[in-house]
Each structure stands twice: as C-alpha cells, then as structure tokens.
CSV table of C-alpha atoms in Angstrom, one decimal:
chain,number,residue,atom,x,y,z
W,466,UNK,CA,-9.0,31.9,71.4
W,467,UNK,CA,-5.7,30.6,70.0
W,468,UNK,CA,-3.2,29.4,72.4
W,469,UNK,CA,0.5,30.3,72.1
W,470,UNK,CA,2.9,27.5,71.0
W,471,UNK,CA,4.5,26.1,74.2
W,472,UNK,CA,8.3,26.2,74.3
W,473,UNK,CA,8.9,27.7,70.8
W,474,UNK,CA,11.7,25.8,69.1
W,475,UNK,CA,14.1,26.2,66.1
W,476,UNK,CA,15.9,23.7,63.9
W,477,UNK,CA,17.1,23.4,60.3
W,478,UNK,CA,13.6,22.6,59.2
W,479,UNK,CA,12.0,25.6,60.9
W,480,UNK,CA,14.7,27.7,59.3
W,481,UNK,CA,13.0,27.1,55.9
W,482,UNK,CA,9.6,28.2,57.1
W,483,UNK,CA,9.9,31.9,56.2
W,484,UNK,CA,10.7,31.0,52.6
W,485,UNK,CA,7.8,28.6,52.4
W,486,UNK,CA,5.4,31.2,53.8
W,487,UNK,CA,6.7,33.8,51.2
W,488,UNK,CA,5.8,31.3,48.5
W,489,UNK,CA,2.1,31.1,49.5
W,490,UNK,CA,0.0,32.7,46.7
W,491,UNK,CA,-2.0,35.8,47.5
W,492,UNK,CA,-5.7,35.0,48.4
W,493,UNK,CA,-4.8,31.4,49.0
W,494,UNK,CA,-7.9,29.4,49.6
W,495,UNK,CA,-6.7,25.9,50.4
W,496,UNK,CA,-3.2,24.8,51.5
W,497,UNK,CA,-1.8,21.3,52.3
W,498,UNK,CA,1.1,20.5,54.5
W,499,UNK,CA,2.5,17.0,53.7
W,500,UNK,CA,4.2,15.5,56.7
W,501,UNK,CA,3.0,18.1,59.0
W,502,UNK,CA,4.5,16.7,62.2
W,503,UNK,CA,3.3,18.6,65.3
W,504,UNK,CA,1.6,21.2,63.0
W,505,UNK,CA,3.9,24.1,63.6
W,506,UNK,CA,4.1,25.1,59.9
W,507,UNK,CA,0.4,24.4,59.4
W,508,UNK,CA,-0.4,26.8,62.1
W,509,UNK,CA,1.7,29.4,60.4
W,510,UNK,CA,0.0,28.7,57.1
W,511,UNK,CA,-3.3,29.3,58.7
W,512,UNK,CA,-2.4,33.0,58.9
W,513,UNK,CA,-2.0,33.1,55.1
W,514,UNK,CA,-4.6,30.6,53.7
W,515,UNK,CA,-8.3,30.4,54.3
W,516,UNK,CA,-8.2,26.7,55.0
W,517,UNK,CA,-5.2,24.5,55.9
W,518,UNK,CA,-4.9,20.7,56.0
W,519,UNK,CA,-2.0,18.9,57.5
W,520,UNK,CA,-1.4,15.2,56.9
W,521,UNK,CA,1.0,12.8,58.7
W,522,UNK,CA,1.1,9.1,59.1
W,523,UNK,CA,2.4,9.3,62.7
W,524,UNK,CA,-0.5,9.0,65.2
W,525,UNK,CA,1.6,10.6,67.9
W,526,UNK,CA,2.4,13.7,65.7
W,527,UNK,CA,-1.2,14.1,64.6
W,528,UNK,CA,-2.4,13.9,68.2
W,529,UNK,CA,0.1,16.6,69.1
W,530,UNK,CA,-0.9,18.7,66.2
W,531,UNK,CA,-4.6,18.5,66.9
W,532,UNK,CA,-4.0,19.4,70.6
W,533,UNK,CA,-2.1,22.5,69.6
W,534,UNK,CA,-4.6,23.6,67.0
W,535,UNK,CA,-7.2,24.9,69.5
W,536,UNK,CA,-8.5,28.2,68.2
W,537,UNK,CA,-7.8,27.4,64.5
W,538,UNK,CA,-11.3,26.5,63.2
W,539,UNK,CA,-10.1,26.2,59.6
W,540,UNK,CA,-7.1,24.0,60.3
W,541,UNK,CA,-7.7,20.2,59.8
W,542,UNK,CA,-5.3,17.3,60.5
W,543,UNK,CA,-5.5,14.0,58.7
W,544,UNK,CA,-3.8,10.8,60.0
W,545,UNK,CA,-2.7,8.7,57.1
W,546,UNK,CA,-0.4,7.8,54.2
W,547,UNK,CA,-0.2,10.7,51.9
W,548,UNK,CA,0.1,8.5,48.8
W,549,UNK,CA,-3.2,6.7,49.5
W,550,UNK,CA,-5.2,9.1,51.6
W,551,UNK,CA,-8.5,10.4,50.4
W,552,UNK,CA,-7.6,14.0,49.4
W,553,UNK,CA,-9.4,16.1,46.7
W,554,UNK,CA,-7.8,16.1,43.3
W,555,UNK,CA,-6.8,19.6,42.2
W,556,UNK,CA,-8.0,20.7,45.6
W,557,UNK,CA,-5.2,23.0,46.8
W,558,UNK,CA,-3.8,26.4,45.8
W,559,UNK,CA,-0.6,25.7,47.8
W,560,UNK,CA,1.1,22.5,48.8
W,561,UNK,CA,4.3,22.2,50.9
W,562,UNK,CA,6.4,19.5,52.5
W,563,UNK,CA,9.4,19.7,54.8
W,564,UNK,CA,11.8,16.8,55.0
W,565,UNK,CA,9.1,14.3,54.4
W,566,UNK,CA,9.5,13.2,50.8
W,567,UNK,CA,12.5,11.0,51.5
W,568,UNK,CA,10.2,8.9,53.7
W,569,UNK,CA,8.2,8.0,50.6
W,570,UNK,CA,8.6,7.0,47.0
W,571,UNK,CA,10.0,10.3,45.7
W,572,UNK,CA,8.5,10.2,42.2
W,573,UNK,CA,5.1,8.9,43.4
W,574,UNK,CA,5.0,11.7,46.0
W,575,UNK,CA,5.8,14.4,43.5
W,576,UNK,CA,3.3,13.1,41.0
W,577,UNK,CA,0.6,13.0,43.8
W,578,UNK,CA,1.4,16.6,44.8
W,579,UNK,CA,1.3,17.7,41.2
W,580,UNK,CA,-2.2,16.1,40.8
W,581,UNK,CA,-3.5,17.6,44.0
W,582,UNK,CA,-2.4,21.1,43.0
W,583,UNK,CA,-4.9,23.4,41.3
W,584,UNK,CA,-3.9,25.0,38.0
W,585,UNK,CA,-1.9,28.1,38.8
W,586,UNK,CA,-1.1,26.8,42.3
W,587,UNK,CA,2.3,26.6,43.9
W,588,UNK,CA,4.2,23.6,45.2
W,589,UNK,CA,7.3,23.9,47.5
W,590,UNK,CA,9.2,20.9,48.8
W,591,UNK,CA,12.1,21.1,51.2
W,592,UNK,CA,14.0,17.9,51.5
W,593,UNK,CA,17.1,15.9,52.5
W,594,UNK,CA,19.4,14.1,50.2
W,595,UNK,CA,22.7,12.3,50.4
W,596,UNK,CA,26.1,13.5,49.0
W,597,UNK,CA,27.3,11.5,46.0
W,598,UNK,CA,29.5,13.7,43.8
W,599,UNK,CA,32.7,15.5,44.6
W,600,UNK,CA,31.0,18.8,44.4
W,601,UNK,CA,28.3,17.7,46.8
W,602,UNK,CA,30.8,16.5,49.3
W,603,UNK,CA,32.8,19.7,49.0
W,604,UNK,CA,29.6,21.7,49.7
W,605,UNK,CA,28.9,19.6,52.8
W,606,UNK,CA,32.5,20.0,54.1
W,607,UNK,CA,32.5,23.8,53.5
W,608,UNK,CA,29.1,24.3,55.2
W,609,UNK,CA,29.8,22.0,58.2
W,610,UNK,CA,31.2,24.6,60.5
W,611,UNK,CA,28.4,27.0,59.8
W,612,UNK,CA,25.8,24.3,60.4
W,613,UNK,CA,27.4,23.3,63.8
W,614,UNK,CA,27.7,26.9,65.0
W,615,UNK,CA,24.2,27.8,63.9
W,616,UNK,CA,22.7,24.8,65.7
W,617,UNK,CA,24.5,25.6,68.9
W,618,UNK,CA,23.7,29.3,68.9
W,619,UNK,CA,20.0,28.7,68.0
W,620,UNK,CA,19.8,25.8,70.5
W,621,UNK,CA,18.4,23.6,67.7
W,622,UNK,CA,15.8,21.0,68.8
W,623,UNK,CA,12.5,19.6,67.6
W,624,UNK,CA,9.4,17.9,68.9
W,625,UNK,CA,9.9,14.5,70.5
W,626,UNK,CA,8.8,11.5,68.6
W,627,UNK,CA,9.4,12.9,65.1
W,628,UNK,CA,10.1,9.9,62.8
W,629,UNK,CA,13.5,10.0,61.0
W,630,UNK,CA,14.8,8.3,57.9
W,631,UNK,CA,18.0,8.2,56.0
W,632,UNK,CA,17.7,9.8,52.5
W,633,UNK,CA,18.5,7.3,49.6
W,634,UNK,CA,18.6,9.7,46.7
W,635,UNK,CA,21.5,12.1,46.0
W,636,UNK,CA,21.1,15.8,45.4
W,637,UNK,CA,21.7,15.2,41.7
W,638,UNK,CA,19.1,12.4,41.5
W,639,UNK,CA,16.6,14.6,43.2
W,640,UNK,CA,17.2,17.5,40.9
W,641,UNK,CA,17.1,15.3,37.7
W,642,UNK,CA,13.8,13.6,38.7
W,643,UNK,CA,12.1,16.8,39.8
W,644,UNK,CA,13.0,18.6,36.5
W,645,UNK,CA,11.5,15.7,34.6
W,646,UNK,CA,8.3,15.6,36.6
W,647,UNK,CA,7.9,19.3,37.2
W,648,UNK,CA,9.0,21.2,34.1
W,649,UNK,CA,10.2,24.7,34.9
W,650,UNK,CA,10.7,24.0,38.6
W,651,UNK,CA,13.3,26.0,40.5
W,652,UNK,CA,15.9,24.0,42.5
W,653,UNK,CA,18.1,25.4,45.2
W,654,UNK,CA,20.5,23.8,47.7
W,655,UNK,CA,20.6,25.5,51.1
W,656,UNK,CA,23.5,25.9,53.5
W,657,UNK,CA,21.8,24.1,56.4
W,658,UNK,CA,21.8,20.7,54.5
W,659,UNK,CA,18.5,21.1,52.8
W,660,UNK,CA,17.3,21.6,49.2
W,661,UNK,CA,14.1,23.2,48.0
W,662,UNK,CA,12.0,22.7,44.9
W,663,UNK,CA,9.5,25.4,43.9
W,664,UNK,CA,7.0,24.9,41.1
W,665,UNK,CA,4.0,26.7,39.8
W,666,UNK,CA,1.4,24.5,38.0
W,667,UNK,CA,0.5,26.0,34.6
W,668,UNK,CA,-2.9,27.7,34.6
W,669,UNK,CA,-5.4,26.2,32.1
C-alpha cells in the first residue's frame, strides 16, 4: 500500500511538475528522472509510466526517495553520477530533469539524455540560468514582484539537504546550445525564474 507524502510542499520547481506530466507520452513504458532529489516527481511519474527510474548523486536524497517509495514496486532509485552511471542506451520513452543540469556539464548532459531516449521519445528539461542581456535582466525585474508574492502565498519550501549550485550559463547560451544539440526543440522561459526545453527524438 502506498503511503501519502508527508507534509506536501510547493516551490518553483514543483510548479513545473504539471507541465512535465502533460509531456509524458501515452502508453509510456520507461521514464527517467535525472536529479530526482527526494523522488517527488518520480512518484508522480509512476502514475503515468509503467516503470520509473530516478537518479541522483546525493546519498541523502536517494535515501529519502527510497524511504518514500514504499508501495511503488516499479519505481527504482539509483545513486550515482548521471554522466557515468550504468543506464541503458535508448532505454527510455520519457526523460525529464528539474533544475539539475546546471550542476553538470550542460552539453554532455544533453547529449547523454539524447542518447538514452528511445526514438519517438520525449525529453523535457527544466533549468536555471543567469541573466546576461538587457532583455533578460528586464524580464527578471518585471517578474520579481510576482515571484516574491507567489512564494509567500504558497509558502514555498523544499526538502532539507537539497544540493544547490549557481548557474554559469545565461539563458541565451542555454537556448543556443540546446538548439544545436536538439534540432527542433521548443524553448520557453517561465515567470518563476525557470526555463524549459522540450524535444521529441525523431522516430526511425
């Protein structure tokens, strides 16, 4: 029997979960959550995919995720570095990652996700970037009041012990690199200081 998540929480990462779940292909067999943290999104994915794997390099986060996964027989958590972990090539119908890719080499991570995705599968990355251009700073300033108010009203918080890192790439650099590595990908910048990349791997 599945246990309910203790003390449900919301933050600007969780805010992107509904869009990620909508992107899961119908009849999804295998899904991979890169940088799964405490497994909150992975547990949601388990309602839409037959098998779900979450991977994270933090021992504390993986321990927490495994503890909360009671009652999810087709949910597996792997502790390790995504770029070098033993994962099946072209083994997933859906791959997602939320605010994790800036902890890694961006291009290497996107290439690995591309290789792990089955033909016809869907990739969705939600990430953080830094402001560099005038337009990017203007967007940040305009959204700041909305972000602050939303966080207060929703009592934003996250699981303790979640690793953090400062993004090195700008939004423009992220968009340019992703377009080169994932032809036809869809880029969107969100109000709550996130961007998303969505890509469908061409079917053979």
